[in-house]
GROMACS .gro file of C-alpha atoms in nm:
model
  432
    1UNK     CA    1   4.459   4.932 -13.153
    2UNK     CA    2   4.750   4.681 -13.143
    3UNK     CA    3   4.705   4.352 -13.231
    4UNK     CA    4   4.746   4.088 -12.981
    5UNK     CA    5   5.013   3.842 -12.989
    6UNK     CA    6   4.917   3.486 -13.139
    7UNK     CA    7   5.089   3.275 -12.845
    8UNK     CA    8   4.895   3.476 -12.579
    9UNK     CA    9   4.543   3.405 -12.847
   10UNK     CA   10   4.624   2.993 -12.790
   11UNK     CA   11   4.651   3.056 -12.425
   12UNK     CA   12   4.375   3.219 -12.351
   13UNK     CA   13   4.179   2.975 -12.568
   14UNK     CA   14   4.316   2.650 -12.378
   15UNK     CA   15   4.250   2.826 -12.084
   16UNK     CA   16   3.869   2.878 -12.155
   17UNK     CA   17   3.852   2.470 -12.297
   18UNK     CA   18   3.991   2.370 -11.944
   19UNK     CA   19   3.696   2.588 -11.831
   20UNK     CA   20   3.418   2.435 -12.003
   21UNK     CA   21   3.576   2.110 -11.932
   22UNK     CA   22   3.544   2.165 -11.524
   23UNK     CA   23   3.196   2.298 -11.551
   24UNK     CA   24   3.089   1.956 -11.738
   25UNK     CA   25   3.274   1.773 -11.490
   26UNK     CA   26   3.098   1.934 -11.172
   27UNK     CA   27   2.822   1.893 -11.365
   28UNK     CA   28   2.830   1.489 -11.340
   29UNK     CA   29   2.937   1.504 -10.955
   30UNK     CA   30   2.639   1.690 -10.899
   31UNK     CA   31   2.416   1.421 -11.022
   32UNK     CA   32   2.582   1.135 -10.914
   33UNK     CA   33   2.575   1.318 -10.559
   34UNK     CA   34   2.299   1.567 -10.508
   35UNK     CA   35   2.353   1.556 -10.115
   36UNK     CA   36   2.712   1.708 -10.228
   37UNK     CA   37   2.559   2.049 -10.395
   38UNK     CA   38   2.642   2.319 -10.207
   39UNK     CA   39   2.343   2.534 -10.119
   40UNK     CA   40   2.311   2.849 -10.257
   41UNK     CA   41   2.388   3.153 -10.041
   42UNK     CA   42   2.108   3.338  -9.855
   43UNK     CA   43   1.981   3.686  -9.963
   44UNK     CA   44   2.017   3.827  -9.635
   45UNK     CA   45   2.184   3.620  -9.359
   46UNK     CA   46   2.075   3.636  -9.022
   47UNK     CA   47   2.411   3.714  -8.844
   48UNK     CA   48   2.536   3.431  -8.603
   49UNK     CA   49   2.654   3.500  -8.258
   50UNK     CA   50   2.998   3.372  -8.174
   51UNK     CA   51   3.058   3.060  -8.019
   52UNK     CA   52   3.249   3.054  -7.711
   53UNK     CA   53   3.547   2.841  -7.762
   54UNK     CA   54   3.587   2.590  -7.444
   55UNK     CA   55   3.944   2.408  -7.372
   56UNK     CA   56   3.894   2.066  -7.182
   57UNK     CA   57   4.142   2.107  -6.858
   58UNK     CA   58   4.106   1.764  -6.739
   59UNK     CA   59   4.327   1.920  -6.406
   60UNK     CA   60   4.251   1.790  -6.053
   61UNK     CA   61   4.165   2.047  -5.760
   62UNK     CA   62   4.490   2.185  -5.661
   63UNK     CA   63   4.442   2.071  -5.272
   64UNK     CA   64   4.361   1.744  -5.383
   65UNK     CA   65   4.724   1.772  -5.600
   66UNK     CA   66   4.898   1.794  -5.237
   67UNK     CA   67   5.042   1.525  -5.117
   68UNK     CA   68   4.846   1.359  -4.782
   69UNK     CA   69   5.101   1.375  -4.580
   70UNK     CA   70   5.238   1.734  -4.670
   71UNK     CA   71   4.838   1.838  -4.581
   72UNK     CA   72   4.887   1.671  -4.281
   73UNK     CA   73   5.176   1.847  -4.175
   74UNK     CA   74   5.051   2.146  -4.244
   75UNK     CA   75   4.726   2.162  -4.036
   76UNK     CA   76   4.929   2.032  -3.736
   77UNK     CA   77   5.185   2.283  -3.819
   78UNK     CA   78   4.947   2.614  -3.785
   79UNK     CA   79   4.871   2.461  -3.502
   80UNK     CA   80   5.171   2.371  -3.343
   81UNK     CA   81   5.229   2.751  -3.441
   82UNK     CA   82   4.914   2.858  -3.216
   83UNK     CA   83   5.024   2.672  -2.922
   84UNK     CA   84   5.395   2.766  -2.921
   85UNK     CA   85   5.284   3.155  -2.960
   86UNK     CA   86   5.048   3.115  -2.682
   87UNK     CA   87   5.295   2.957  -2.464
   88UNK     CA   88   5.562   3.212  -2.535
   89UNK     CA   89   5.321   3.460  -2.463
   90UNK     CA   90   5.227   3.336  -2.129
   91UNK     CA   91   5.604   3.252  -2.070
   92UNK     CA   92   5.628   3.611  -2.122
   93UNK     CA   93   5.328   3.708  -1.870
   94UNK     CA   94   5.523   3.492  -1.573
   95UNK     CA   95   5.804   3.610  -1.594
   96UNK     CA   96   5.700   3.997  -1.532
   97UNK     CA   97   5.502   3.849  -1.209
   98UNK     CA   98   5.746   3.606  -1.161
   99UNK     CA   99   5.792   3.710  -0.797
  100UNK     CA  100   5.414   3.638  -0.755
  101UNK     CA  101   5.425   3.368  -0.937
  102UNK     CA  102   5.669   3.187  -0.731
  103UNK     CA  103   5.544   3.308  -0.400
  104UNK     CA  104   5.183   3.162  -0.493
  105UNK     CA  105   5.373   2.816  -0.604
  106UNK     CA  106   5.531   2.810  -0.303
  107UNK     CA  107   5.225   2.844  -0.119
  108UNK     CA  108   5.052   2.583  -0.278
  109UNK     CA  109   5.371   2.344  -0.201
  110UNK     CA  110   5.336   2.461   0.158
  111UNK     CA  111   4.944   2.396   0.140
  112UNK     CA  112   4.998   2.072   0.043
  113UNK     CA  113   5.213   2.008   0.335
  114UNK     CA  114   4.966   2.141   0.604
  115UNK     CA  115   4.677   2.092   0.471
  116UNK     CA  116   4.616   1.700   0.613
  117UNK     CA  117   4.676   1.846   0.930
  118UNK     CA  118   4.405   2.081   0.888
  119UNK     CA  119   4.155   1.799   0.771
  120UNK     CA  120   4.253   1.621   1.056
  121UNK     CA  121   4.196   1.905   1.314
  122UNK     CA  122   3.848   1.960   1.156
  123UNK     CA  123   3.727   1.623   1.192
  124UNK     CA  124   3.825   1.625   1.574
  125UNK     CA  125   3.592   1.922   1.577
  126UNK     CA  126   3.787   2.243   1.573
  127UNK     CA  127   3.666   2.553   1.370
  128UNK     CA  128   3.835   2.561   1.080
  129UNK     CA  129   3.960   2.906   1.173
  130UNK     CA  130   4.137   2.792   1.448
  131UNK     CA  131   4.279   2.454   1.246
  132UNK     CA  132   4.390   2.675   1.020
  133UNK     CA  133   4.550   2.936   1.248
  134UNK     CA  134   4.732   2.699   1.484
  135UNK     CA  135   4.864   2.455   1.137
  136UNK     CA  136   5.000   2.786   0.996
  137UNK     CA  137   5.151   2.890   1.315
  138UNK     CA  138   5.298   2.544   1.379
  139UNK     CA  139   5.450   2.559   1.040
  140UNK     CA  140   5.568   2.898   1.025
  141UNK     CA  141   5.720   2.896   1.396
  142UNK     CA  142   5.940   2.521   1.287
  143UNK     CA  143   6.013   2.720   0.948
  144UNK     CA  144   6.161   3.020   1.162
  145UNK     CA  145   6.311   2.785   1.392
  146UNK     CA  146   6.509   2.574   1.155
  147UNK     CA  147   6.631   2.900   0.962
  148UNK     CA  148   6.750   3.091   1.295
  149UNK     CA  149   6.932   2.717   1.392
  150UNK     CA  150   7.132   2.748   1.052
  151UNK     CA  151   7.202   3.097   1.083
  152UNK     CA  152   7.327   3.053   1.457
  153UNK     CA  153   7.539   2.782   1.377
  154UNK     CA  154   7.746   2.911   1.127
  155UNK     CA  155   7.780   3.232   1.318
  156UNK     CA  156   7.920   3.078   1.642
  157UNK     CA  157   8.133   2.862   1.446
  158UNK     CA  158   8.235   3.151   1.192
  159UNK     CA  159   8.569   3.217   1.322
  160UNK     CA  160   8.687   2.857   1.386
  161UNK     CA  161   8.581   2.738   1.024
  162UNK     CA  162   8.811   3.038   0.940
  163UNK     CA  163   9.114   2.892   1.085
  164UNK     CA  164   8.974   2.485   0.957
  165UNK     CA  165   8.993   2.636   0.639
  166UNK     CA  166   9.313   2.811   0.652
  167UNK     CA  167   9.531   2.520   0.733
  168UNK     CA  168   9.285   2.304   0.538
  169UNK     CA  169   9.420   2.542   0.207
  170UNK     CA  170   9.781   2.487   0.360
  171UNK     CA  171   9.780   2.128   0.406
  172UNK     CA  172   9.635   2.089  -0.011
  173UNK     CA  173   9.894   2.319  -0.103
  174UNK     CA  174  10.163   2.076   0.073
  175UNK     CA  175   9.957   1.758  -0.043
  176UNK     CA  176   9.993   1.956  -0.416
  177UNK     CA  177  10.375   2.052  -0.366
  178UNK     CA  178  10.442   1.675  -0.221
  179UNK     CA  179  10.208   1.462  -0.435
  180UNK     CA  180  10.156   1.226  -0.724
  181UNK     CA  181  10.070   1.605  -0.968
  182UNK     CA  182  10.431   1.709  -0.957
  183UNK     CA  183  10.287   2.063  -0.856
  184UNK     CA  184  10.579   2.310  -0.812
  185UNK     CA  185  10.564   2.598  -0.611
  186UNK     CA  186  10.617   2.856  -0.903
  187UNK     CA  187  10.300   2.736  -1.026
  188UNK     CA  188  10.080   2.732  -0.718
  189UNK     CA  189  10.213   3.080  -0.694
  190UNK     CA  190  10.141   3.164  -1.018
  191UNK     CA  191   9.739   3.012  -0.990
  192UNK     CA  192   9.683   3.245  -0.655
  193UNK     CA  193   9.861   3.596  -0.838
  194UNK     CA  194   9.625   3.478  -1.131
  195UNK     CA  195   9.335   3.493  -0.862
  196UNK     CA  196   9.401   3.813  -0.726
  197UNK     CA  197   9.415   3.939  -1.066
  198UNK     CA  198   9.082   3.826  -1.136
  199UNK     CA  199   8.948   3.973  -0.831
  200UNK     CA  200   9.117   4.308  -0.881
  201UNK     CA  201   8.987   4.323  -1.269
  202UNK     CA  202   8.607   4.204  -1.152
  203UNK     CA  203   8.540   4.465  -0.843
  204UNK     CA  204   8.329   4.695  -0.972
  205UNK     CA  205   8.115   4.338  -1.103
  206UNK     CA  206   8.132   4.240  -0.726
  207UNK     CA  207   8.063   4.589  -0.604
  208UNK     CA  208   7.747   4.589  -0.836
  209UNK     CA  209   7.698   4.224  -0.703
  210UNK     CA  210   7.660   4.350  -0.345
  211UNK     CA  211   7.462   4.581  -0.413
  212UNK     CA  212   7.201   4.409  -0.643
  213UNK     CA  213   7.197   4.178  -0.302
  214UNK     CA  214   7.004   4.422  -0.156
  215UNK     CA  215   6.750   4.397  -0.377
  216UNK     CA  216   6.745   4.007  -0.423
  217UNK     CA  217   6.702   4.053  -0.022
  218UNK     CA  218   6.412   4.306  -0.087
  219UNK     CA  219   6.223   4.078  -0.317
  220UNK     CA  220   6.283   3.757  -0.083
  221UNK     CA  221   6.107   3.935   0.199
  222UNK     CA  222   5.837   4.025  -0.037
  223UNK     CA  223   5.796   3.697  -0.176
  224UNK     CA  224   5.758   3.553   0.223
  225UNK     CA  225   5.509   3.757   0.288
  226UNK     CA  226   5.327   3.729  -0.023
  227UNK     CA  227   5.382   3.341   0.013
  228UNK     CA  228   5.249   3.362   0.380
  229UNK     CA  229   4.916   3.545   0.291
  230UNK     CA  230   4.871   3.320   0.006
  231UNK     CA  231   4.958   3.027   0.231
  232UNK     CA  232   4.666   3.154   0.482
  233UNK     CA  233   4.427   3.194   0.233
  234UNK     CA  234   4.430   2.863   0.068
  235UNK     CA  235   4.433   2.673   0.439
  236UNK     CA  236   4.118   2.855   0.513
  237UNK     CA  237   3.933   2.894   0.206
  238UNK     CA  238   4.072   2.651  -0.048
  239UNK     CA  239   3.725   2.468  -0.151
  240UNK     CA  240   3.536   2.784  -0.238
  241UNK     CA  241   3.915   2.929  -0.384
  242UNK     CA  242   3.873   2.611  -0.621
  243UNK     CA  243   3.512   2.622  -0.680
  244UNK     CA  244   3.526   3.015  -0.797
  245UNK     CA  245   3.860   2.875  -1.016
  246UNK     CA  246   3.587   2.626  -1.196
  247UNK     CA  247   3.322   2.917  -1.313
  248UNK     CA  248   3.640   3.000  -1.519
  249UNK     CA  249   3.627   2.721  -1.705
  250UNK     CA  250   3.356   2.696  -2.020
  251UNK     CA  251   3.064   2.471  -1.906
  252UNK     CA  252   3.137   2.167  -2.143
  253UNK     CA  253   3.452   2.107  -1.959
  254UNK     CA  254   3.369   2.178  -1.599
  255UNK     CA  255   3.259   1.846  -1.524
  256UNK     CA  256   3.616   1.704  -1.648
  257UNK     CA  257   3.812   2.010  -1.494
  258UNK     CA  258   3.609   1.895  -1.148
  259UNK     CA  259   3.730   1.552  -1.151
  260UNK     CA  260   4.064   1.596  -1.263
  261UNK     CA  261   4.140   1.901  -0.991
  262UNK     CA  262   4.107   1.669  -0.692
  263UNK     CA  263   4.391   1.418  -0.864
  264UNK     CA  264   4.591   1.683  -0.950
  265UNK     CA  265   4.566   1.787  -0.623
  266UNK     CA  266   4.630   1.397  -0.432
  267UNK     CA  267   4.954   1.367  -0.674
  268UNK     CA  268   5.100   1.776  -0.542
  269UNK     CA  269   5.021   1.621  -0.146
  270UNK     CA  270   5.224   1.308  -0.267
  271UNK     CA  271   5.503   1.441  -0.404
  272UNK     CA  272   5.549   1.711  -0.164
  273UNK     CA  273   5.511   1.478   0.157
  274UNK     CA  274   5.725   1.226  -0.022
  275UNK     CA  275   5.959   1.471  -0.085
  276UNK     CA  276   5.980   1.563   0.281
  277UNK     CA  277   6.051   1.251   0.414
  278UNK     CA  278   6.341   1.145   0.156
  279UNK     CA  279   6.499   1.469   0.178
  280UNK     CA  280   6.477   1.417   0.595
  281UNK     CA  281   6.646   1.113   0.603
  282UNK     CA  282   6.895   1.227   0.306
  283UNK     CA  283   6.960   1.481   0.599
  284UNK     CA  284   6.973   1.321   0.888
  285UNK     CA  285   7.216   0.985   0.755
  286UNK     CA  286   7.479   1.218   0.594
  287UNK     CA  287   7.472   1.465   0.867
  288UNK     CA  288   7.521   1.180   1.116
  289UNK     CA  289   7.789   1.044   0.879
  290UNK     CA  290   8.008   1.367   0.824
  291UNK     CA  291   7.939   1.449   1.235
  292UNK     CA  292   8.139   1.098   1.268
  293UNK     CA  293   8.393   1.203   1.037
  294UNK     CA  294   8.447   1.526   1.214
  295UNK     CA  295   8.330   1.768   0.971
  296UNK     CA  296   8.285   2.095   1.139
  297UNK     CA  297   7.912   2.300   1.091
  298UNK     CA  298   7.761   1.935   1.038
  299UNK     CA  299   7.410   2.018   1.116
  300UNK     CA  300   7.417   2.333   0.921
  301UNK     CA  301   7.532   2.107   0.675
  302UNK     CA  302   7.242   1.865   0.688
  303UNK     CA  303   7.001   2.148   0.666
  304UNK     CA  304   7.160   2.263   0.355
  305UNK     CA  305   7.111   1.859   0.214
  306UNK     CA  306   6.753   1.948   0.321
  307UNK     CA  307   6.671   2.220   0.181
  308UNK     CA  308   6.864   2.144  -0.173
  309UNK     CA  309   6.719   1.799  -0.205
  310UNK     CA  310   6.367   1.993  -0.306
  311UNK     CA  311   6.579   2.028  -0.640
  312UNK     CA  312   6.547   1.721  -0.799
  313UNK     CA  313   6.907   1.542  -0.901
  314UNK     CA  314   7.076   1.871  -0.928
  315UNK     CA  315   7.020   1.932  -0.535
  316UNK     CA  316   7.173   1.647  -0.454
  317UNK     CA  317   7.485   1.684  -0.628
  318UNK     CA  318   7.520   2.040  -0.511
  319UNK     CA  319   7.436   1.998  -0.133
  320UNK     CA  320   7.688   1.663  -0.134
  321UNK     CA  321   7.978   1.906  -0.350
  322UNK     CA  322   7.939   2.131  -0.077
  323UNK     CA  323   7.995   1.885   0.198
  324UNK     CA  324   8.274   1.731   0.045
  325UNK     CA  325   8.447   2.087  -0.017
  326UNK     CA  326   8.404   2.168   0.339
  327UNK     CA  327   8.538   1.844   0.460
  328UNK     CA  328   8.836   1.874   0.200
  329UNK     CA  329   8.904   2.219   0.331
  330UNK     CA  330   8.898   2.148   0.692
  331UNK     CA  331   8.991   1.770   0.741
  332UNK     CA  332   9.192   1.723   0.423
  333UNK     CA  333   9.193   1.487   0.176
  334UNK     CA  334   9.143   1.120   0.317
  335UNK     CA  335   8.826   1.260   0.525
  336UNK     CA  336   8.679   1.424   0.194
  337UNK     CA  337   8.704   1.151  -0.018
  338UNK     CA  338   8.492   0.942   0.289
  339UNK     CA  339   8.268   1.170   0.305
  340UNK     CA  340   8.197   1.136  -0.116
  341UNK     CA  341   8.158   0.753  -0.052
  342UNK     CA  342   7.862   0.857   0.248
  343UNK     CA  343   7.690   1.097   0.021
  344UNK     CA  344   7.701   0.871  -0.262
  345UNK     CA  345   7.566   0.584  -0.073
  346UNK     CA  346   7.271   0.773   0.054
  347UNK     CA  347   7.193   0.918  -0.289
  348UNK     CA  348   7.182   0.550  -0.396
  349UNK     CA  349   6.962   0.437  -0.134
  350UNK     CA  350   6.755   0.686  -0.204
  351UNK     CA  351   6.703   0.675  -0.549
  352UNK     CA  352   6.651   0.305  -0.566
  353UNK     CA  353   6.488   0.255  -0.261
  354UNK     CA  354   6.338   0.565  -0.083
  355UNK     CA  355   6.212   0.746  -0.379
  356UNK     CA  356   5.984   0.459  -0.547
  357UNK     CA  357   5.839   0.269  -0.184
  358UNK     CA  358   5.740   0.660  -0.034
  359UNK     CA  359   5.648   0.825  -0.387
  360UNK     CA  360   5.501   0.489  -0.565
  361UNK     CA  361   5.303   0.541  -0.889
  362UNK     CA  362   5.161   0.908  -0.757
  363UNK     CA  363   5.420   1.116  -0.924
  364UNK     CA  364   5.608   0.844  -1.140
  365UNK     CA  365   5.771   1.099  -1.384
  366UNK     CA  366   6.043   0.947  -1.639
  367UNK     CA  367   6.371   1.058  -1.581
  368UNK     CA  368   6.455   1.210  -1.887
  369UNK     CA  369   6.157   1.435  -1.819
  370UNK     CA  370   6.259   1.535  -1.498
  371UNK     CA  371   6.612   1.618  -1.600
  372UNK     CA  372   6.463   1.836  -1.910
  373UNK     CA  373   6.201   1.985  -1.708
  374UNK     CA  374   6.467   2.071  -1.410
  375UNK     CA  375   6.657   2.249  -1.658
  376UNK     CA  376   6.353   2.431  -1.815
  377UNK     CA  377   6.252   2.550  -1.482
  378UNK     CA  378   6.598   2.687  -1.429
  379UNK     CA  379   6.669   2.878  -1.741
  380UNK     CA  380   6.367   3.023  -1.635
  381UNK     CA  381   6.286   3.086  -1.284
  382UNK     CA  382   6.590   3.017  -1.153
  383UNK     CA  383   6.623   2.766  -0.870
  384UNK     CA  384   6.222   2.861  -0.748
  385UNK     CA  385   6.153   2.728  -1.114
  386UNK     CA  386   6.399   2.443  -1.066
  387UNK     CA  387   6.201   2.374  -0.736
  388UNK     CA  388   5.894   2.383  -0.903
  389UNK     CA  389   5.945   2.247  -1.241
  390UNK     CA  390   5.906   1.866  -1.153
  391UNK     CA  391   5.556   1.880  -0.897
  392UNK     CA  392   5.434   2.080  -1.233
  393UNK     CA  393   5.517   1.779  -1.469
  394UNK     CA  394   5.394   1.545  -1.206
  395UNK     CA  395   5.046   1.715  -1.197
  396UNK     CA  396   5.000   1.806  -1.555
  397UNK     CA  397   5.083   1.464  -1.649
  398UNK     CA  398   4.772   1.343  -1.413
  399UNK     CA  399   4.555   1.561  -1.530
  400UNK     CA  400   4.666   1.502  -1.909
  401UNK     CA  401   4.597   1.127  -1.800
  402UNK     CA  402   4.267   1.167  -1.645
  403UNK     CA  403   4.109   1.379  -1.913
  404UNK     CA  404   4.219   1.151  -2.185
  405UNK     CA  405   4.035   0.880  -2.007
  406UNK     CA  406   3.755   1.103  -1.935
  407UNK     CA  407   3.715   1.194  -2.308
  408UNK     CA  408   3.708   0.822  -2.415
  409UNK     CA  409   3.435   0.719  -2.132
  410UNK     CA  410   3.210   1.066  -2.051
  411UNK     CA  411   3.072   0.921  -1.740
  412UNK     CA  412   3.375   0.829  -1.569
  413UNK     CA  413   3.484   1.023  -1.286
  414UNK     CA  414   3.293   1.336  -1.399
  415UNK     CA  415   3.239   1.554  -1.052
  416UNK     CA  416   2.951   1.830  -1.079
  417UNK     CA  417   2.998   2.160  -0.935
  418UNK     CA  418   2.781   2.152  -0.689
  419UNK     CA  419   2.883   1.844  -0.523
  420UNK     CA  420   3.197   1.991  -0.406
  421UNK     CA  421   3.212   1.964  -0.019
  422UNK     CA  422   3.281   2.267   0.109
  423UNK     CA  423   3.543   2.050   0.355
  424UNK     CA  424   3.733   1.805   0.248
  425UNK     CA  425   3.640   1.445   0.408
  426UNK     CA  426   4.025   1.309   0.276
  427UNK     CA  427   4.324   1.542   0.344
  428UNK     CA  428   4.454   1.448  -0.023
  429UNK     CA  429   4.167   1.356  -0.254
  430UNK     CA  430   4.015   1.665  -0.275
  431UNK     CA  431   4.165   2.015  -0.433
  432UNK     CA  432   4.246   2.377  -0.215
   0.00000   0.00000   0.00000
């Protein structure tokens, strides 16, 4: 056995000194500080079950993190969503029936019209069978009677409009050729081959035009005798019509839906009689005006002013274009642009004057909304929905009105069921 080196010998003793020298040194802590002994190590110790380590997350509830406004914009956005399906949807339902859909409008327009005159037949003691029977007759036979006028009158008068308008379209072309525009005669030649053209390129589009006439005249028929029945049905039985429309409604808001269906139905008899009269006298002032003037089919004419005024603003402007085309083409130039200064002046009249003293408060609808609404109705329906668009603002807007009110005071105007008359005592207070 080797012997070990004498370096490694002092080591191991300083090593064993340092030793000795710790153990005294715990030694003293120890009594100085008993609390700081550590305590001996159990035999057998029990075994500890873990301890579930928890993280503080002082984070708020994510909802609440949202700001209130985005929240807000969100719940009225789902349900702006809602109401914007269901409309399309229902937008989509009309205009599959649209047909019946207008023809039942139209009968309710028509209803409004009559229907004081069957009140007042009733209450001088006639059956309301035969109040309702002669009213729709009356109306029905003027109806006919106005449309076969129209139809005469531009028949008999066919042939010399023919020749009006012939020389009228010479005289412009001389007017053109001779006038302030510097036309030259290359290029009114030019603008006529161009129309030919365009008639030549589009005839199978007019062919197909023609014939799809057939069918628009299919589905008007249709539509007048679906409007007819409908118009019968509503003269004669419009109270118990109404009442059965009520059991649709959920019972909490029957009691608002019965007050608010008799002013609906006072502002449609408003605007539709108001209506009437300012489109009459429309009628008859410009028809007198362009007969003085010597515009040929004048009467025809005035119907057409008639009939278009029903289209809020855009009838107008159309019925008085036409007017002043078929004086320009017949009577020339001078004698059109008088008969622009008599349609304007009765379109002023009767937007300032006629329309608020006949149609008061009942119907007051802001301009901008009719405009919209007129447009709506067109891109739509068409000019029915054109015709209809504004009474349908007009009434929504009253019964919008009337159930707002109704919500903030219960009591007010609230109409049970049962109370309905089965007659109305006032022509336009109480609903079909």
């Amino acid at each position: 056995m080797s012997r070990v080196p004498g370096w490694l010998g002092k080591v191991g003793a300083g090593l064993s000194e340092m030793g000795e020298r710790l153990d005294e040194r715990r030694a003293e802590v120890e009594k100085d500080h008993p609390e700081a002994a550590p305590e001996p190590p159990a035999e057998h110790p029990e075994p500890r079950e873990p301890v579930p380590v928890t993280i503080a997350r002082d984070r708020p509830d994510p909802s609440l993190a949202v700001p209130w406004g985005v929240r807000v914009a969100a719940e009225a956005g789902w349900r702006l969503l809602i109401l914007a399906g269901t409309v399309w949807v229902l937008m989509r339902v009309i205009s599959a029936v649209q047909l019946v859909v207008l023809a039942f409008v139209a009968a309710l327009l028509i209803t409004a019209l009559l229907q004081p005159t069957v009140a007042r037949l009733i209450r001088y003691g006639f059956p309301r069978g035969v109040a309702t029977a002669l009213t729709a007759i009356l109306g029905f036979v003027v109806m006919g009677l106005i449309g076969w006028f129209v139809t005469w009158q531009v028949m008999a008068n066919i042939d010399n409009l023919s020749d009006q308008v012939q020389n009228g379209v010479d005289d412009l072309r001389n007017w053109l050729l001779k006038g302030p525009f510097h036309v030259t005669e290359k290029q009114i030649n030019q603008i006529a081959k161009n129309l030919r053209e365009a008639i030549g390129a589009n005839t199978d589009q007019i062919t197909s035009a023609g014939l799809e006439g057939v069918q628009v005249i299919v589905e008007a028929l249709t539509g007048i005798l679906l409007t007819v029945f409908s118009t019968l049905f509503l003269l004669y039985d419009g109270p118990r019509i109404w009442q059965w429309s009520l059991k649709l409604v959920p019972a909490a808001a029957r009691p608002a839906m019965a007050g608010a269906g008799p002013r609906a139905w006072r502002t449609l008899t408003a605007y539709v009689r108001g209506t009437v009269i300012v489109a009459l006298i429309d009628a008859v002032c410009i028809g007198v005006g362009i007969y003085f003037l010597g515009v040929p089919m004048a009467v025809p004419l005035a119907v057409f002013i008639f009939l278009f005024s029903f289209i809020p603003l855009v009838g107008a402007v159309a019925s008085g274009a036409l007017a002043v085309v078929v004086a320009l083409v017949t009577q020339g130039v001078f004698t059109a642009l008088l008969t622009l200064a008599v349609v304007l002046a009765v379109q002023q009249i009767e937007g300032h004057i006629l329309q608020p003293f006949i149609l008061g408060r009942a119907v007051r609808v802001h301009p901008l909304a009719v405009v919209l609404s007129v447009a709506a109705g067109g891109m739509v329906a068409g000019i029915g929905g054109a015709v209809v668009a504004v009474p349908l603002v007009a009434v929504l807007n009253t019964v919008v009105s009337y159930l707002k009110s109704y919500s903030q005071e219960p009591g007010r105007g609230a109409t049970a069921v049962s109370s309905l008359p089965a007659t109305d005592p006032e022509p336009s207070d109480q609903a079909p």
